[in-house]
Amino acid sequence: NDFSRKFDLRIQYNTRVQNISYYYIDPEFNVTMNSRKYMKDHPQYLANDTKLPFRYIFSDGNRAFYTCGLLLIATGLSRPYMPENIFNSEGLLISYDSMSLDPELYEGKTLLILGKGNSGFETADHLKDVAASIHMASTSRVALSWQTHYVGDVRAINTGFIDTYQLKSLNTILDSSFDSIGFEKCFSNRICLYYIDPDTFQKHTITNQDHPSFLFYDVVITCLGFQFDFEVFHGSIKPNPASNEGGLKKFPLIDQKYMAIPGMYMLGPLAHSLDYKKSAGGFIHGFRYTTRALSRMLEWEHHSVLWPSVNLSYNNLLNHVIKRVNEMSGYQMFGVLGEVLLLDHASKTMEHLEEFPVNLIHKLEETTGHLLKQRSILIITLEFGANFSFPGADTLREDRAKGAYAEDAWESNFLHPVFYYY
């Protein structure tokens, strides 16, 4: 594209990276693959990854090998997610990423959609006018984005199906546990659910007597989201998941500098574990800012380029702050990226750093190159009001709009600037 041609970028398309590993280079220039043990025995490299004595190595499908000192991974959540406790018996489940969009294939059929996120509701909306009935099911309740203020929750454009449920069509939304659930062919070649008894390990088909909400289905579609492909790594350096439970297990574990292990950084949606269910880091309008933040930190760490800043006098403070509050990335990355002003009261001057990760404020000097020099710190973020954003919240209630006057600003519910002074 125009961008890659302008900057003469070396991009290799249609290439599948696999078997990512690394080797270290010891003082004698001997090479070994036992990198994790070496890092454990040499903790100084964990503290200062600008002197890492190793290089990453990986291959592609054509048996070519590549090496690099720093590895930035921006592959997104590329694999369909399937919980381990759901058994896809006989391959009966259809995945959201591969299902046919032809409505005629679903006409007059009973459908079960696993998952109640945007992909699940998008699928239900697409098929609700042709299917005989649709059940949506997952373990958690529906989270609507206008209640949670999290853009990854169900958006209004996908909620037409809720009308058919609430206004008494033959459609249903279920909150059900799916521990040890499987699927098999049963009556009239339809699909039945079964569960595995945790005590006897016996298989039991679920009937209407066991769970009156469930039927026998013609089609079962999984809309359970996507996850990071952990399988591209050699076992010795495979990143850990951000959590062993919940939605966070779809993401790699990283620190506040977007680093999974020394020298390996996660970009874009892969860095979303830091603000999952809180801000917009998993989406383009959010991760365009977190990616730039990582770029600025790497510029300082490896090329001694300071984080961009502007120097101003106190006379310009008010106008400058008002301007930035109306332009800052915080309206997307609220509570995550903020404006940092270093205030020198003696000279009545300030230095302004834009869009800095506020959870790294204690490492400001080492991540930006800017010295505090006894200066005070003013941090500006954008945040929603306390107890205003959660599933089921009434965000249209009568007293939703507060803080219209300066003396009541602390009561604001909607996105508003918050100042922290140190």
Short mmCIF file of C-alpha atoms in Angstrom, two decimals:
data_model
loop_
_atom_site.label_atom_id
_atom_site.label_comp_id
_atom_site.label_asym_id
_atom_site.label_seq_id
_atom_site.Cartn_x
_atom_site.Cartn_y
_atom_site.Cartn_z
CA ASN A 1 0.00 0.00 0.00
CA ASP A 2 0.98 3.67 -0.12
CA PHE A 3 2.31 3.66 3.44
CA SER A 4 4.66 0.72 2.92
CA ARG A 5 5.91 2.12 -0.39
CA LYS A 6 6.56 5.58 1.03
CA PHE A 7 8.70 4.23 3.88
CA ASP A 8 10.14 1.31 1.90
CA LEU A 9 9.01 -1.18 4.55
CA ARG A 10 10.28 -4.74 4.34
CA ILE A 11 7.04 -6.71 4.57
CA GLN A 12 6.73 -10.38 3.75
CA TYR A 13 3.13 -11.35 3.00
CA ASN A 14 1.42 -14.76 3.08
CA THR A 15 3.86 -16.04 5.66
CA ARG A 16 2.99 -18.11 8.71
CA VAL A 17 5.47 -17.65 11.55
CA GLN A 18 6.05 -20.73 13.68
CA ASN A 19 8.25 -22.18 16.40
CA ILE A 20 9.35 -18.87 17.93
CA SER A 21 12.26 -19.47 20.28
CA TYR A 22 15.48 -17.77 21.26
CA TYR A 23 19.10 -18.52 21.87
CA TYR A 24 21.46 -16.63 24.15
CA ILE A 25 24.99 -15.52 23.44
CA ASP A 26 27.27 -15.95 26.43
CA PRO A 27 30.61 -14.14 26.85
CA GLU A 28 32.40 -16.98 25.07
CA PHE A 29 29.94 -16.77 22.16
CA ASN A 30 28.67 -20.26 22.80
CA VAL A 31 25.04 -20.80 21.87
CA THR A 32 22.46 -22.84 23.72
CA MET A 33 18.68 -23.19 23.48
CA ASN A 34 18.17 -23.47 27.24
CA SER A 35 17.27 -19.79 27.40
CA ARG A 36 14.77 -19.84 30.26
CA LYS A 37 17.31 -21.44 32.60
CA TYR A 38 19.93 -18.89 31.51
CA MET A 39 17.58 -16.00 32.29
CA LYS A 40 16.85 -17.49 35.70
CA ASP A 41 20.57 -17.76 36.41
CA HIS A 42 21.24 -14.20 35.16
CA PRO A 43 18.50 -12.00 36.67
CA GLN A 44 20.40 -8.83 35.80
CA TYR A 45 19.11 -9.15 32.26
CA LEU A 46 15.52 -9.20 33.46
CA ALA A 47 16.08 -5.84 35.14
CA ASN A 48 17.80 -4.22 32.16
CA ASP A 49 16.60 -5.63 28.88
CA THR A 50 18.71 -3.19 26.85
CA LYS A 51 21.62 -5.61 27.34
CA LEU A 52 19.93 -8.90 26.61
CA PRO A 53 22.51 -11.43 25.39
CA PHE A 54 20.11 -13.36 23.16
CA ARG A 55 18.31 -13.22 19.86
CA TYR A 56 14.91 -14.52 18.87
CA ILE A 57 14.70 -17.12 16.13
CA PHE A 58 11.68 -18.43 14.23
CA SER A 59 10.82 -20.08 10.96
CA ASP A 60 8.16 -19.88 8.27
CA GLY A 61 6.37 -22.51 6.22
CA ASN A 62 9.14 -22.48 3.62
CA ARG A 63 11.84 -23.59 6.08
CA ALA A 64 13.45 -20.15 6.11
CA PHE A 65 14.75 -18.92 9.46
CA TYR A 66 14.78 -15.39 10.85
CA THR A 67 16.48 -13.82 13.86
CA CYS A 68 15.96 -10.52 15.67
CA GLY A 69 16.92 -8.80 18.90
CA LEU A 70 13.46 -7.38 19.61
CA LEU A 71 10.21 -9.11 18.70
CA LEU A 72 6.99 -7.11 18.39
CA ILE A 73 3.88 -9.25 17.92
CA ALA A 74 0.73 -7.70 16.48
CA THR A 75 -1.14 -10.73 15.12
CA GLY A 76 -4.39 -10.02 16.95
CA LEU A 77 -6.68 -12.66 18.46
CA SER A 78 -6.51 -15.05 15.52
CA ARG A 79 -7.85 -18.37 16.82
CA PRO A 80 -11.53 -19.11 17.55
CA TYR A 81 -11.98 -19.67 21.27
CA MET A 82 -13.49 -22.91 22.55
CA PRO A 83 -13.61 -23.59 26.31
CA GLU A 84 -12.03 -26.86 27.37
CA ASN A 85 -15.21 -27.92 29.17
CA ILE A 86 -17.34 -27.90 25.98
CA PHE A 87 -16.94 -31.10 23.99
CA ASN A 88 -17.49 -30.78 20.24
CA SER A 89 -18.69 -34.36 19.88
CA GLU A 90 -18.65 -35.65 16.31
CA GLY A 91 -17.78 -32.18 15.01
CA LEU A 92 -21.39 -31.00 15.28
CA LEU A 93 -20.64 -27.38 16.17
CA ILE A 94 -20.38 -24.65 13.54
CA SER A 95 -17.96 -21.81 14.31
CA TYR A 96 -18.82 -18.14 13.78
CA ASP A 97 -15.72 -17.63 11.64
CA SER A 98 -16.65 -20.38 9.15
CA MET A 99 -20.48 -20.48 9.15
CA SER A 100 -22.43 -19.91 5.95
CA LEU A 101 -24.29 -16.60 5.75
CA ASP A 102 -26.96 -17.97 3.42
CA PRO A 103 -30.26 -17.56 5.33
CA GLU A 104 -31.93 -20.34 3.35
CA LEU A 105 -29.73 -22.93 5.08
CA TYR A 106 -31.29 -21.99 8.44
CA GLU A 107 -34.90 -21.53 7.35
CA GLY A 108 -37.39 -23.18 9.71
CA LYS A 109 -34.64 -24.61 11.93
CA THR A 110 -34.11 -24.41 15.68
CA LEU A 111 -30.76 -22.83 16.52
CA LEU A 112 -28.56 -22.70 19.60
CA ILE A 113 -25.96 -19.93 19.68
CA LEU A 114 -23.24 -20.29 22.29
CA GLY A 115 -22.07 -16.84 23.37
CA LYS A 116 -23.83 -13.57 24.11
CA GLY A 117 -21.31 -11.04 22.84
CA ASN A 118 -21.37 -8.98 19.66
CA SER A 119 -20.70 -11.92 17.35
CA GLY A 120 -23.49 -13.94 18.98
CA PHE A 121 -26.05 -11.14 18.70
CA GLU A 122 -24.89 -10.27 15.19
CA THR A 123 -25.52 -13.90 14.19
CA ALA A 124 -28.91 -14.00 15.92
CA ASP A 125 -29.98 -10.75 14.24
CA HIS A 126 -28.95 -12.13 10.84
CA LEU A 127 -31.00 -15.32 11.25
CA LYS A 128 -33.96 -14.28 13.43
CA ASP A 129 -36.28 -13.70 10.47
CA VAL A 130 -35.77 -17.18 8.97
CA ALA A 131 -35.13 -19.53 11.91
CA ALA A 132 -38.04 -21.25 13.70
CA SER A 133 -36.52 -20.33 17.06
CA ILE A 134 -33.15 -19.24 18.41
CA HIS A 135 -31.69 -19.80 21.85
CA MET A 136 -28.62 -17.85 22.96
CA ALA A 137 -26.71 -19.19 25.94
CA SER A 138 -23.55 -18.50 27.94
CA THR A 139 -22.47 -18.55 31.56
CA SER A 140 -22.58 -14.77 32.05
CA ARG A 141 -25.36 -12.24 31.66
CA VAL A 142 -25.65 -9.93 28.68
CA ALA A 143 -23.41 -6.89 29.04
CA LEU A 144 -24.63 -3.89 27.05
CA SER A 145 -22.05 -1.30 26.06
CA TRP A 146 -24.29 1.68 26.85
CA GLN A 147 -24.44 0.41 30.43
CA THR A 148 -20.82 -0.66 30.91
CA HIS A 149 -19.19 2.02 28.70
CA TYR A 150 -16.93 -0.74 27.39
CA VAL A 151 -16.92 -0.79 23.59
CA GLY A 152 -16.32 -4.54 23.49
CA ASP A 153 -19.67 -5.29 25.11
CA VAL A 154 -22.83 -5.65 23.03
CA ARG A 155 -23.42 -2.58 20.87
CA ALA A 156 -26.90 -1.19 20.20
CA ILE A 157 -26.71 -2.02 16.49
CA ASN A 158 -26.64 -5.74 17.36
CA THR A 159 -29.49 -5.81 19.88
CA GLY A 160 -32.52 -6.26 17.61
CA PHE A 161 -32.72 -9.87 18.79
CA ILE A 162 -33.47 -8.68 22.34
CA ASP A 163 -36.79 -7.26 21.12
CA THR A 164 -37.81 -10.68 19.81
CA TYR A 165 -37.02 -12.18 23.22
CA GLN A 166 -38.66 -9.54 25.38
CA LEU A 167 -41.70 -9.09 23.13
CA LYS A 168 -42.65 -12.75 23.24
CA SER A 169 -41.35 -14.36 20.09
CA LEU A 170 -40.02 -17.92 20.26
CA ASN A 171 -36.50 -16.74 21.01
CA THR A 172 -34.69 -17.02 24.32
CA ILE A 173 -31.58 -15.71 26.09
CA LEU A 174 -30.26 -18.12 28.71
CA ASP A 175 -27.72 -17.73 31.50
CA SER A 176 -26.50 -21.31 31.90
CA SER A 177 -23.39 -23.10 33.11
CA PHE A 178 -21.63 -25.16 30.48
CA ASP A 179 -19.33 -27.20 32.68
CA SER A 180 -18.57 -30.55 31.00
CA ILE A 181 -21.19 -30.11 28.28
CA GLY A 182 -21.09 -31.99 24.99
CA PHE A 183 -23.21 -32.46 21.88
CA GLU A 184 -24.38 -35.58 20.05
CA LYS A 185 -26.89 -36.70 17.44
CA CYS A 186 -30.18 -37.86 18.91
CA PHE A 187 -33.89 -37.96 18.04
CA SER A 188 -34.74 -37.41 14.35
CA ASN A 189 -31.08 -36.69 13.60
CA ARG A 190 -31.15 -33.53 15.71
CA ILE A 191 -28.48 -32.31 18.14
CA CYS A 192 -28.85 -32.96 21.86
CA LEU A 193 -26.81 -31.73 24.80
CA TYR A 194 -25.27 -34.06 27.31
CA TYR A 195 -23.20 -33.56 30.43
CA ILE A 196 -20.52 -35.62 32.14
CA ASP A 197 -21.24 -36.46 35.77
CA PRO A 198 -18.17 -35.25 37.71
CA ASP A 199 -18.47 -38.15 40.19
CA THR A 200 -19.22 -41.12 37.94
CA PHE A 201 -17.92 -39.70 34.64
CA GLN A 202 -21.07 -41.07 33.04
CA LYS A 203 -22.67 -39.30 30.09
CA HIS A 204 -26.26 -38.08 30.56
CA THR A 205 -28.39 -36.59 27.78
CA ILE A 206 -30.13 -33.36 28.85
CA THR A 207 -33.90 -33.57 28.37
CA ASN A 208 -36.69 -31.03 28.77
CA GLN A 209 -37.33 -32.48 32.21
CA ASP A 210 -33.73 -31.75 33.24
CA HIS A 211 -33.70 -28.24 31.83
CA PRO A 212 -37.04 -27.03 30.40
CA SER A 213 -35.40 -24.11 28.58
CA PHE A 214 -33.39 -26.32 26.24
CA LEU A 215 -34.72 -28.00 23.11
CA PHE A 216 -33.25 -30.35 20.56
CA TYR A 217 -31.49 -28.32 17.91
CA ASP A 218 -30.90 -28.47 14.19
CA VAL A 219 -27.86 -26.19 14.27
CA VAL A 220 -25.43 -25.18 17.05
CA ILE A 221 -23.21 -22.16 16.35
CA THR A 222 -20.30 -21.14 18.58
CA CYS A 223 -19.79 -17.37 18.91
CA LEU A 224 -17.36 -17.41 21.81
CA GLY A 225 -14.82 -14.93 20.52
CA PHE A 226 -11.18 -15.36 19.60
CA GLN A 227 -7.90 -15.85 21.42
CA PHE A 228 -4.18 -15.37 20.97
CA ASP A 229 -2.39 -18.19 19.17
CA PHE A 230 -0.07 -19.48 21.89
CA GLU A 231 0.97 -22.41 19.67
CA VAL A 232 3.39 -20.41 17.51
CA PHE A 233 5.98 -20.51 20.32
CA HIS A 234 8.46 -23.16 21.26
CA GLY A 235 7.39 -24.55 24.60
CA SER A 236 10.39 -23.10 26.43
CA ILE A 237 9.30 -19.47 25.90
CA LYS A 238 5.53 -19.70 25.40
CA PRO A 239 3.96 -16.68 27.17
CA ASN A 240 1.53 -17.37 29.96
CA PRO A 241 -2.12 -16.36 29.59
CA ALA A 242 -3.09 -13.17 31.41
CA SER A 243 -5.36 -15.25 33.65
CA ASN A 244 -6.44 -18.85 34.06
CA GLU A 245 -10.12 -17.96 34.03
CA GLY A 246 -12.55 -15.56 32.42
CA GLY A 247 -11.99 -13.53 29.27
CA LEU A 248 -8.42 -12.61 30.22
CA LYS A 249 -7.15 -16.11 29.45
CA LYS A 250 -7.52 -15.28 25.76
CA PHE A 251 -4.66 -12.76 26.06
CA PRO A 252 -0.93 -13.15 26.75
CA LEU A 253 0.36 -11.96 30.11
CA ILE A 254 2.28 -8.68 29.76
CA ASP A 255 3.58 -5.97 32.07
CA GLN A 256 2.66 -2.28 31.95
CA LYS A 257 5.32 -1.73 29.26
CA TYR A 258 3.51 -4.20 26.97
CA MET A 259 6.32 -6.74 27.44
CA ALA A 260 5.59 -10.48 27.73
CA ILE A 261 9.17 -11.60 28.31
CA PRO A 262 12.34 -9.53 27.92
CA GLY A 263 12.59 -8.28 24.36
CA MET A 264 9.12 -9.51 23.31
CA TYR A 265 6.29 -6.96 23.14
CA MET A 266 2.59 -7.33 22.38
CA LEU A 267 0.79 -4.70 20.30
CA GLY A 268 -2.79 -3.94 19.37
CA PRO A 269 -5.49 -6.26 20.73
CA LEU A 270 -2.80 -8.49 22.27
CA ALA A 271 -2.08 -5.73 24.82
CA HIS A 272 -5.74 -5.46 25.81
CA SER A 273 -5.27 -7.45 29.02
CA LEU A 274 -4.09 -4.19 30.63
CA ASP A 275 -7.49 -2.52 30.15
CA TYR A 276 -9.85 -5.42 29.43
CA LYS A 277 -13.48 -4.54 30.22
CA LYS A 278 -12.27 -1.03 31.14
CA SER A 279 -11.14 0.93 28.10
CA ALA A 280 -10.72 0.62 24.31
CA GLY A 281 -7.24 -0.90 24.02
CA GLY A 282 -8.54 -3.96 22.19
CA PHE A 283 -9.89 -1.91 19.29
CA ILE A 284 -8.40 0.30 16.59
CA HIS A 285 -9.62 3.56 18.07
CA GLY A 286 -7.80 2.64 21.29
CA PHE A 287 -4.72 0.64 20.35
CA ARG A 288 -3.57 3.26 17.82
CA TYR A 289 -2.62 5.25 20.94
CA THR A 290 -1.14 2.40 23.03
CA THR A 291 0.98 1.34 20.04
CA ARG A 292 2.35 4.86 19.78
CA ALA A 293 3.07 4.85 23.51
CA LEU A 294 5.11 1.65 23.13
CA SER A 295 6.94 3.13 20.15
CA ARG A 296 7.93 6.16 22.23
CA MET A 297 9.19 4.00 25.08
CA LEU A 298 11.29 1.89 22.70
CA GLU A 299 12.66 5.04 21.05
CA TRP A 300 14.01 6.16 24.40
CA GLU A 301 15.20 2.76 25.55
CA HIS A 302 17.08 1.84 22.37
CA HIS A 303 17.81 5.14 20.63
CA SER A 304 17.87 7.70 23.47
CA VAL A 305 15.05 9.70 21.88
CA LEU A 306 13.09 11.54 24.56
CA TRP A 307 9.32 11.20 24.81
CA PRO A 308 7.96 14.24 22.86
CA SER A 309 7.21 17.19 25.11
CA VAL A 310 6.22 20.83 25.03
CA ASN A 311 7.61 23.52 27.35
CA LEU A 312 5.29 26.32 28.42
CA SER A 313 5.01 29.05 30.99
CA TYR A 314 2.34 29.10 33.69
CA ASN A 315 0.69 31.98 31.81
CA ASN A 316 -0.35 29.48 29.13
CA LEU A 317 -1.34 26.69 31.51
CA LEU A 318 -5.11 27.18 31.56
CA ASN A 319 -5.61 27.58 27.82
CA HIS A 320 -3.27 24.68 27.10
CA VAL A 321 -5.05 22.32 29.49
CA ILE A 322 -8.49 23.22 28.15
CA LYS A 323 -7.29 22.58 24.60
CA ARG A 324 -5.79 19.19 25.48
CA VAL A 325 -8.83 18.03 27.45
CA ASN A 326 -10.83 18.47 24.25
CA GLU A 327 -8.27 16.68 22.05
CA MET A 328 -6.52 14.05 24.19
CA SER A 329 -6.68 10.33 23.46
CA GLY A 330 -8.21 9.86 26.88
CA TYR A 331 -11.68 10.03 25.37
CA GLN A 332 -10.87 6.58 23.92
CA MET A 333 -8.25 5.30 26.38
CA PHE A 334 -9.94 6.78 29.43
CA GLY A 335 -8.28 5.97 32.72
CA VAL A 336 -5.30 4.39 30.91
CA LEU A 337 -3.46 7.12 29.01
CA GLY A 338 -3.20 10.60 30.46
CA GLU A 339 -1.55 13.98 30.07
CA VAL A 340 1.50 14.52 32.31
CA LEU A 341 2.58 18.03 33.25
CA LEU A 342 5.86 18.52 35.10
CA LEU A 343 5.52 21.76 37.06
CA ASP A 344 8.50 23.88 38.11
CA HIS A 345 7.07 26.32 40.65
CA ALA A 346 10.34 28.22 40.97
CA SER A 347 10.56 29.22 37.31
CA LYS A 348 6.79 29.04 36.74
CA THR A 349 7.29 26.79 33.73
CA MET A 350 5.97 23.36 32.85
CA GLU A 351 6.85 20.48 30.56
CA HIS A 352 3.95 18.58 28.99
CA LEU A 353 4.09 14.91 27.92
CA GLU A 354 1.06 13.69 25.98
CA GLU A 355 -0.74 10.33 26.25
CA PHE A 356 1.47 8.58 28.79
CA PRO A 357 0.39 5.27 30.41
CA VAL A 358 -0.66 6.46 33.87
CA ASN A 359 0.12 3.11 35.50
CA LEU A 360 3.78 3.74 34.64
CA ILE A 361 3.97 7.14 36.32
CA HIS A 362 6.33 5.70 38.94
CA LYS A 363 8.71 4.83 36.08
CA LEU A 364 8.38 8.13 34.25
CA GLU A 365 12.11 8.86 34.12
CA GLU A 366 13.22 5.45 32.91
CA THR A 367 10.49 5.16 30.24
CA THR A 368 10.59 8.72 28.83
CA GLY A 369 14.06 10.08 29.58
CA HIS A 370 12.60 13.17 31.28
CA LEU A 371 13.99 13.91 34.74
CA LEU A 372 11.70 15.15 37.48
CA LYS A 373 14.29 17.50 39.02
CA GLN A 374 12.16 18.19 42.10
CA ARG A 375 9.24 19.18 39.91
CA SER A 376 5.61 18.48 40.85
CA ILE A 377 3.45 16.25 38.67
CA LEU A 378 -0.04 17.01 37.40
CA ILE A 379 -1.80 14.12 35.65
CA ILE A 380 -4.99 14.62 33.65
CA THR A 381 -7.16 11.65 32.70
CA LEU A 382 -10.71 11.24 31.44
CA GLU A 383 -12.95 8.97 33.52
CA PHE A 384 -16.56 8.00 34.01
CA GLY A 385 -18.23 8.58 37.36
CA ALA A 386 -17.98 5.99 40.12
CA ASN A 387 -20.72 3.35 40.12
CA PHE A 388 -22.05 4.52 36.75
CA SER A 389 -20.70 1.73 34.49
CA PHE A 390 -21.66 -1.91 35.05
CA PRO A 391 -23.95 -4.55 33.49
CA GLY A 392 -27.52 -3.65 34.30
CA ALA A 393 -26.77 -0.01 35.16
CA ASP A 394 -29.55 2.46 34.41
CA THR A 395 -27.47 4.99 32.47
CA LEU A 396 -30.63 6.80 31.32
CA ARG A 397 -31.91 7.49 34.80
CA GLU A 398 -33.23 10.93 35.65
CA ASP A 399 -30.16 12.10 37.59
CA ARG A 400 -27.64 10.79 35.04
CA ALA A 401 -26.35 14.24 34.06
CA LYS A 402 -24.58 15.83 37.00
CA GLY A 403 -21.74 18.27 37.34
CA ALA A 404 -23.06 20.89 34.95
CA TYR A 405 -21.61 23.59 37.22
CA ALA A 406 -18.02 23.84 38.39
CA GLU A 407 -18.86 23.36 42.07
CA ASP A 408 -20.62 20.07 41.25
CA ALA A 409 -18.07 18.76 38.75
CA TRP A 410 -16.89 16.03 41.14
CA GLU A 411 -20.32 14.39 40.80
CA SER A 412 -20.06 13.98 37.02
CA ASN A 413 -21.19 10.60 35.67
CA PHE A 414 -20.23 10.90 32.04
CA LEU A 415 -16.68 11.09 30.70
CA HIS A 416 -14.99 14.05 32.38
CA PRO A 417 -11.45 15.23 33.20
CA VAL A 418 -9.90 14.18 36.52
CA PHE A 419 -6.75 15.84 37.89
CA TYR A 420 -4.14 14.13 40.08
CA TYR A 421 -1.46 16.28 41.68
CA TYR A 422 1.76 14.94 43.21
#
